[in-house]
mmCIF file with all atom_site columns, C-alpha atoms in Angstrom:
data_model
loop_
_atom_site.group_PDB
_atom_site.id
_atom_site.type_symbol
_atom_site.label_atom_id
_atom_site.label_alt_id
_atom_site.label_comp_id
_atom_site.label_asym_id
_atom_site.label_entity_id
_atom_site.label_seq_id
_atom_site.pdbx_PDB_ins_code
_atom_site.Cartn_x
_atom_site.Cartn_y
_atom_site.Cartn_z
_atom_site.occupancy
_atom_site.B_iso_or_equiv
_atom_site.pdbx_formal_charge
_atom_site.auth_seq_id
_atom_site.auth_comp_id
_atom_site.auth_asym_id
_atom_site.auth_atom_id
_atom_site.pdbx_PDB_model_num
ATOM 1   C CA . ILE X 1 1   ? -3.083  -10.788 -10.041 1.00 0.00 ? 17  ILE X CA 1
ATOM 2   C CA . GLU X 1 2   ? -6.299  -10.626 -12.074 1.00 0.00 ? 18  GLU X CA 1
ATOM 3   C CA . GLU X 1 3   ? -7.946  -13.130 -9.752  1.00 0.00 ? 19  GLU X CA 1
ATOM 4   C CA . PHE X 1 4   ? -8.100  -10.424 -7.093  1.00 0.00 ? 20  PHE X CA 1
ATOM 5   C CA . ASP X 1 5   ? -9.417  -7.923  -9.122  1.00 0.00 ? 21  ASP X CA 1
ATOM 6   C CA . ASP X 1 6   ? -11.302 -5.270  -6.849  1.00 0.00 ? 22  ASP X CA 1
ATOM 7   C CA . ASP X 1 7   ? -11.936 -8.027  -3.760  1.00 0.00 ? 23  ASP X CA 1
ATOM 8   C CA . CYS X 1 8   ? -11.017 -5.246  -1.718  1.00 0.00 ? 24  CYS X CA 1
ATOM 9   C CA . ASP X 1 9   ? -12.772 -2.473  -3.154  1.00 0.00 ? 25  ASP X CA 1
ATOM 10  C CA . GLU X 1 10  ? -14.003 0.199   -0.522  1.00 0.00 ? 26  GLU X CA 1
ATOM 11  C CA . ASP X 1 11  ? -16.352 1.424   -3.232  1.00 0.00 ? 27  ASP X CA 1
ATOM 12  C CA . ASP X 1 12  ? -18.343 -1.694  -3.770  1.00 0.00 ? 28  ASP X CA 1
ATOM 13  C CA . ASP X 1 13  ? -21.156 -0.593  -1.243  1.00 0.00 ? 29  ASP X CA 1
ATOM 14  C CA . PHE X 1 14  ? -20.678 2.907   -1.359  1.00 0.00 ? 30  PHE X CA 1
ATOM 15  C CA . ASP X 1 15  ? -19.685 3.114   2.187   1.00 0.00 ? 31  ASP X CA 1
ATOM 16  C CA . TYR X 1 16  ? -16.757 5.412   1.604   1.00 0.00 ? 32  TYR X CA 1
ATOM 17  C CA . GLY X 1 17  ? -15.646 5.555   5.317   1.00 0.00 ? 33  GLY X CA 1
ATOM 18  C CA . GLU X 1 18  ? -15.457 1.857   5.876   1.00 0.00 ? 34  GLU X CA 1
ATOM 19  C CA . ASP X 1 19  ? -12.979 -0.559  4.091   1.00 0.00 ? 35  ASP X CA 1
ATOM 20  C CA . ASP X 1 20  ? -14.848 -3.514  2.565   1.00 0.00 ? 36  ASP X CA 1
ATOM 21  C CA . CYS X 1 21  ? -11.607 -5.974  2.776   1.00 0.00 ? 37  CYS X CA 1
ATOM 22  C CA . ASN X 1 22  ? -13.841 -8.876  4.147   1.00 0.00 ? 38  ASN X CA 1
ATOM 23  C CA . ASN X 1 23  ? -12.547 -11.209 1.377   1.00 0.00 ? 39  ASN X CA 1
ATOM 24  C CA . CYS X 1 24  ? -9.107  -10.177 1.670   1.00 0.00 ? 40  CYS X CA 1
ATOM 25  C CA . THR X 1 25  ? -6.312  -12.082 2.914   1.00 0.00 ? 41  THR X CA 1
ATOM 26  C CA . PRO X 1 26  ? -2.790  -11.771 3.832   1.00 0.00 ? 42  PRO X CA 1
ATOM 27  C CA . SER X 1 27  ? -1.454  -14.006 1.162   1.00 0.00 ? 43  SER X CA 1
ATOM 28  C CA . GLN X 1 28  ? -3.659  -11.966 -1.419  1.00 0.00 ? 44  GLN X CA 1
ATOM 29  C CA . LEU X 1 29  ? -1.893  -8.915  -0.255  1.00 0.00 ? 45  LEU X CA 1
ATOM 30  C CA . GLN X 1 30  ? 1.521   -10.428 -0.315  1.00 0.00 ? 46  GLN X CA 1
ATOM 31  C CA . SER X 1 31  ? 0.729   -11.793 -3.738  1.00 0.00 ? 47  SER X CA 1
ATOM 32  C CA . VAL X 1 32  ? -0.117  -8.373  -5.010  1.00 0.00 ? 48  VAL X CA 1
ATOM 33  C CA . LEU X 1 33  ? 2.520   -6.670  -3.773  1.00 0.00 ? 49  LEU X CA 1
ATOM 34  C CA . THR X 1 34  ? 5.449   -9.035  -4.522  1.00 0.00 ? 50  THR X CA 1
ATOM 35  C CA . ALA X 1 35  ? 4.056   -9.735  -8.181  1.00 0.00 ? 51  ALA X CA 1
ATOM 36  C CA . CYS X 1 36  ? 4.940   -6.220  -9.188  1.00 0.00 ? 52  CYS X CA 1
ATOM 37  C CA . SER X 1 37  ? 8.059   -4.303  -9.198  1.00 0.00 ? 53  SER X CA 1
ATOM 38  C CA . ASP X 1 38  ? 8.702   -0.486  -8.859  1.00 0.00 ? 54  ASP X CA 1
ATOM 39  C CA . TRP X 1 39  ? 5.758   0.605   -6.559  1.00 0.00 ? 55  TRP X CA 1
ATOM 40  C CA . HIS X 1 40  ? 5.435   4.398   -5.760  1.00 0.00 ? 56  HIS X CA 1
ATOM 41  C CA . ILE X 1 41  ? 3.784   6.417   -3.453  1.00 0.00 ? 57  ILE X CA 1
ATOM 42  C CA . ASP X 1 42  ? 0.544   7.993   -4.987  1.00 0.00 ? 58  ASP X CA 1
ATOM 43  C CA . GLU X 1 43  ? -0.644  9.530   -1.705  1.00 0.00 ? 59  GLU X CA 1
ATOM 44  C CA . LEU X 1 44  ? 0.952   9.948   1.634   1.00 0.00 ? 60  LEU X CA 1
ATOM 45  C CA . GLU X 1 45  ? -0.834  12.000  4.277   1.00 0.00 ? 61  GLU X CA 1
ATOM 46  C CA . ARG X 1 46  ? 0.251   12.255  8.012   1.00 0.00 ? 62  ARG X CA 1
ATOM 47  C CA . ASN X 1 47  ? -1.328  14.381  10.563  1.00 0.00 ? 63  ASN X CA 1
ATOM 48  C CA . ASP X 1 48  ? -3.172  16.476  7.785   1.00 0.00 ? 64  ASP X CA 1
ATOM 49  C CA . ASN X 1 49  ? 0.107   17.086  5.998   1.00 0.00 ? 65  ASN X CA 1
ATOM 50  C CA . ASP X 1 50  ? 0.399   15.877  2.353   1.00 0.00 ? 66  ASP X CA 1
ATOM 51  C CA . LEU X 1 51  ? 4.105   14.337  2.095   1.00 0.00 ? 67  LEU X CA 1
ATOM 52  C CA . GLU X 1 52  ? 3.508   12.147  -1.294  1.00 0.00 ? 68  GLU X CA 1
ATOM 53  C CA . ASN X 1 53  ? 5.832   14.958  -3.038  1.00 0.00 ? 69  ASN X CA 1
ATOM 54  C CA . ASN X 1 54  ? 8.698   13.984  -0.708  1.00 0.00 ? 70  ASN X CA 1
ATOM 55  C CA . TYR X 1 55  ? 8.772   10.711  -2.194  1.00 0.00 ? 71  TYR X CA 1
ATOM 56  C CA . ASN X 1 56  ? 8.761   11.556  -5.931  1.00 0.00 ? 72  ASN X CA 1
ATOM 57  C CA . GLY X 1 57  ? 11.000  9.213   -7.727  1.00 0.00 ? 73  GLY X CA 1
ATOM 58  C CA . TYR X 1 58  ? 11.135  6.666   -4.915  1.00 0.00 ? 74  TYR X CA 1
ATOM 59  C CA . LEU X 1 59  ? 10.420  2.971   -5.851  1.00 0.00 ? 75  LEU X CA 1
ATOM 60  C CA . PHE X 1 60  ? 9.487   0.485   -3.533  1.00 0.00 ? 76  PHE X CA 1
ATOM 61  C CA . ASN X 1 61  ? 10.084  -3.382  -4.251  1.00 0.00 ? 77  ASN X CA 1
ATOM 62  C CA . PHE X 1 62  ? 8.462   -5.707  -1.739  1.00 0.00 ? 78  PHE X CA 1
ATOM 63  C CA . PHE X 1 63  ? 9.808   -9.575  -1.307  1.00 0.00 ? 79  PHE X CA 1
ATOM 64  C CA . ALA X 1 64  ? 7.822   -12.645 0.099   1.00 0.00 ? 80  ALA X CA 1
ATOM 65  C CA . ASP X 1 65  ? 10.601  -12.555 2.941   1.00 0.00 ? 81  ASP X CA 1
ATOM 66  C CA . GLU X 1 66  ? 8.984   -9.650  4.287   1.00 0.00 ? 82  GLU X CA 1
ATOM 67  C CA . THR X 1 67  ? 11.760  -7.469  3.084   1.00 0.00 ? 83  THR X CA 1
ATOM 68  C CA . VAL X 1 68  ? 11.352  -4.238  0.917   1.00 0.00 ? 84  VAL X CA 1
ATOM 69  C CA . THR X 1 69  ? 13.957  -2.087  -0.831  1.00 0.00 ? 85  THR X CA 1
ATOM 70  C CA . VAL X 1 70  ? 13.596  1.491   -1.822  1.00 0.00 ? 86  VAL X CA 1
ATOM 71  C CA . ALA X 1 71  ? 15.508  2.984   -4.460  1.00 0.00 ? 87  ALA X CA 1
ATOM 72  C CA . TRP X 1 72  ? 15.673  6.826   -5.405  1.00 0.00 ? 88  TRP X CA 1
ATOM 73  C CA . SER X 1 73  ? 18.334  9.021   -6.969  1.00 0.00 ? 89  SER X CA 1
ATOM 74  C CA . GLY X 1 74  ? 21.124  6.572   -6.757  1.00 0.00 ? 90  GLY X CA 1
ATOM 75  C CA . ASN X 1 75  ? 20.439  5.556   -3.137  1.00 0.00 ? 91  ASN X CA 1
ATOM 76  C CA . SER X 1 76  ? 18.751  2.792   -1.563  1.00 0.00 ? 92  SER X CA 1
ATOM 77  C CA . ALA X 1 77  ? 17.464  1.628   1.620   1.00 0.00 ? 93  ALA X CA 1
ATOM 78  C CA . SER X 1 78  ? 16.150  -1.700  2.990   1.00 0.00 ? 94  SER X CA 1
ATOM 79  C CA . GLY X 1 79  ? 13.830  -2.692  5.491   1.00 0.00 ? 95  GLY X CA 1
ATOM 80  C CA . THR X 1 80  ? 10.832  -5.008  6.390   1.00 0.00 ? 96  THR X CA 1
ATOM 81  C CA . TRP X 1 81  ? 6.970   -5.137  6.032   1.00 0.00 ? 97  TRP X CA 1
ATOM 82  C CA . VAL X 1 82  ? 5.098   -7.544  8.008   1.00 0.00 ? 98  VAL X CA 1
ATOM 83  C CA . ILE X 1 83  ? 1.453   -8.590  7.465   1.00 0.00 ? 99  ILE X CA 1
ATOM 84  C CA . ASN X 1 84  ? -0.835  -9.351  10.421  1.00 0.00 ? 100 ASN X CA 1
ATOM 85  C CA . GLY X 1 85  ? -4.695  -10.201 10.659  1.00 0.00 ? 101 GLY X CA 1
ATOM 86  C CA . THR X 1 86  ? -7.574  -11.201 8.241   1.00 0.00 ? 102 THR X CA 1
ATOM 87  C CA . GLY X 1 87  ? -10.556 -9.854  6.672   1.00 0.00 ? 103 GLY X CA 1
ATOM 88  C CA . ASN X 1 88  ? -11.268 -6.124  7.599   1.00 0.00 ? 104 ASN X CA 1
ATOM 89  C CA . ASP X 1 89  ? -8.466  -6.123  10.203  1.00 0.00 ? 105 ASP X CA 1
ATOM 90  C CA . ILE X 1 90  ? -5.089  -6.641  7.987   1.00 0.00 ? 106 ILE X CA 1
ATOM 91  C CA . THR X 1 91  ? -2.479  -4.517  8.966   1.00 0.00 ? 107 THR X CA 1
ATOM 92  C CA . VAL X 1 92  ? 1.043   -4.085  7.605   1.00 0.00 ? 108 VAL X CA 1
ATOM 93  C CA . THR X 1 93  ? 3.984   -2.601  9.699   1.00 0.00 ? 109 THR X CA 1
ATOM 94  C CA . PHE X 1 94  ? 6.856   -0.966  7.697   1.00 0.00 ? 110 PHE X CA 1
ATOM 95  C CA . ASP X 1 95  ? 10.150  -0.530  9.351   1.00 0.00 ? 111 ASP X CA 1
ATOM 96  C CA . ILE X 1 96  ? 12.508  1.015   6.866   1.00 0.00 ? 112 ILE X CA 1
ATOM 97  C CA . PRO X 1 97  ? 15.497  3.063   8.119   1.00 0.00 ? 113 PRO X CA 1
ATOM 98  C CA . GLY X 1 98  ? 15.250  6.636   7.409   1.00 0.00 ? 114 GLY X CA 1
ATOM 99  C CA . PHE X 1 99  ? 11.348  6.499   6.400   1.00 0.00 ? 115 PHE X CA 1
ATOM 100 C CA . ASP X 1 100 ? 9.576   7.858   9.307   1.00 0.00 ? 116 ASP X CA 1
ATOM 101 C CA . ASP X 1 101 ? 6.563   9.027   7.507   1.00 0.00 ? 117 ASP X CA 1
ATOM 102 C CA . ILE X 1 102 ? 5.831   5.374   6.621   1.00 0.00 ? 118 ILE X CA 1
ATOM 103 C CA . ASN X 1 103 ? 7.396   3.367   9.681   1.00 0.00 ? 119 ASN X CA 1
ATOM 104 C CA . THR X 1 104 ? 4.444   2.423   11.609  1.00 0.00 ? 120 THR X CA 1
ATOM 105 C CA . THR X 1 105 ? 1.270   0.007   11.435  1.00 0.00 ? 121 THR X CA 1
ATOM 106 C CA . TRP X 1 106 ? -1.207  0.682   8.648   1.00 0.00 ? 122 TRP X CA 1
ATOM 107 C CA . HIS X 1 107 ? -4.654  -0.877  8.215   1.00 0.00 ? 123 HIS X CA 1
ATOM 108 C CA . LEU X 1 108 ? -5.257  -2.061  4.666   1.00 0.00 ? 124 LEU X CA 1
ATOM 109 C CA . ASP X 1 109 ? -8.355  -0.299  3.364   1.00 0.00 ? 125 ASP X CA 1
ATOM 110 C CA . GLU X 1 110 ? -8.349  -1.326  -0.367  1.00 0.00 ? 126 GLU X CA 1
ATOM 111 C CA . ILE X 1 111 ? -6.843  -3.327  -3.060  1.00 0.00 ? 127 ILE X CA 1
ATOM 112 C CA . ASP X 1 112 ? -7.751  -1.854  -6.530  1.00 0.00 ? 128 ASP X CA 1
ATOM 113 C CA . ASN X 1 113 ? -6.758  -3.801  -9.654  1.00 0.00 ? 129 ASN X CA 1
ATOM 114 C CA . ASP X 1 114 ? -7.967  -2.096  -12.831 1.00 0.00 ? 130 ASP X CA 1
ATOM 115 C CA . ASN X 1 115 ? -6.235  -3.777  -15.557 1.00 0.00 ? 131 ASN X CA 1
ATOM 116 C CA . ASP X 1 116 ? -2.301  -2.982  -15.102 1.00 0.00 ? 132 ASP X CA 1
ATOM 117 C CA . ASP X 1 117 ? -2.911  -0.204  -12.788 1.00 0.00 ? 133 ASP X CA 1
ATOM 118 C CA . VAL X 1 118 ? -2.940  -1.443  -9.307  1.00 0.00 ? 134 VAL X CA 1
ATOM 119 C CA . GLU X 1 119 ? -3.377  0.816   -5.938  1.00 0.00 ? 135 GLU X CA 1
ATOM 120 C CA . ILE X 1 120 ? -3.383  -0.318  -2.387  1.00 0.00 ? 136 ILE X CA 1
ATOM 121 C CA . ASP X 1 121 ? -4.581  1.618   0.223   1.00 0.00 ? 137 ASP X CA 1
ATOM 122 C CA . PHE X 1 122 ? -3.766  1.981   3.873   1.00 0.00 ? 138 PHE X CA 1
ATOM 123 C CA . ALA X 1 123 ? -4.894  4.248   6.701   1.00 0.00 ? 139 ALA X CA 1
ATOM 124 C CA . ILE X 1 124 ? -4.520  4.893   10.309  1.00 0.00 ? 140 ILE X CA 1
ATOM 125 C CA . GLY X 1 125 ? -7.823  6.414   11.503  1.00 0.00 ? 141 GLY X CA 1
ATOM 126 C CA . ASP X 1 126 ? -9.439  9.139   9.440   1.00 0.00 ? 142 ASP X CA 1
ATOM 127 C CA . ASP X 1 127 ? -6.402  11.414  8.932   1.00 0.00 ? 143 ASP X CA 1
ATOM 128 C CA . ASP X 1 128 ? -3.568  9.193   7.980   1.00 0.00 ? 144 ASP X CA 1
ATOM 129 C CA . GLU X 1 129 ? -3.409  7.486   4.399   1.00 0.00 ? 145 GLU X CA 1
ATOM 130 C CA . LEU X 1 130 ? -0.735  5.668   2.199   1.00 0.00 ? 146 LEU X CA 1
ATOM 131 C CA . GLU X 1 131 ? -1.415  4.698   -1.198  1.00 0.00 ? 147 GLU X CA 1
ATOM 132 C CA . PHE X 1 132 ? 0.998   2.539   -3.359  1.00 0.00 ? 148 PHE X CA 1
ATOM 133 C CA . GLN X 1 133 ? 0.533   2.639   -6.810  1.00 0.00 ? 149 GLN X CA 1
ATOM 134 C CA . ASN X 1 134 ? 1.737   0.469   -9.751  1.00 0.00 ? 150 ASN X CA 1
ATOM 135 C CA . ASP X 1 135 ? 1.050   1.463   -13.521 1.00 0.00 ? 151 ASP X CA 1
ATOM 136 C CA . ASN X 1 136 ? 2.686   -1.511  -15.251 1.00 0.00 ? 152 ASN X CA 1
ATOM 137 C CA . CYS X 1 137 ? 1.669   -4.422  -12.901 1.00 0.00 ? 153 CYS X CA 1
ATOM 138 C CA . ASN X 1 138 ? 0.980   -7.552  -15.348 1.00 0.00 ? 154 ASN X CA 1
#
């Protein structure tokens, strides 16, 4: 994971309204998401509504075969995640039954790898944001 350290850091040119994933690749995103287990949602905003608190305790695990599992409070769900595009136009489409707040196509904004703390930010337009975080990614 260290080899991808901040390749997609949107803050590198201080243009905060535009992602800077010029050097991002779908394989890089897949590698980062699948290398770590138990991702959580740090931020989720849809239509100006903050929804991340609805997902406290939910742990997401991404696999190379484009499946994803979610576990919370003794429950679990399985679905898919599909990466498309390249560079500044990488998207991920989530399809996890029962997760309507997440199920759609998101644009990759940033991959921020700061030691063991990794954040992956997605957006739709200016209002919708999804951030997965992993504090124990080695």
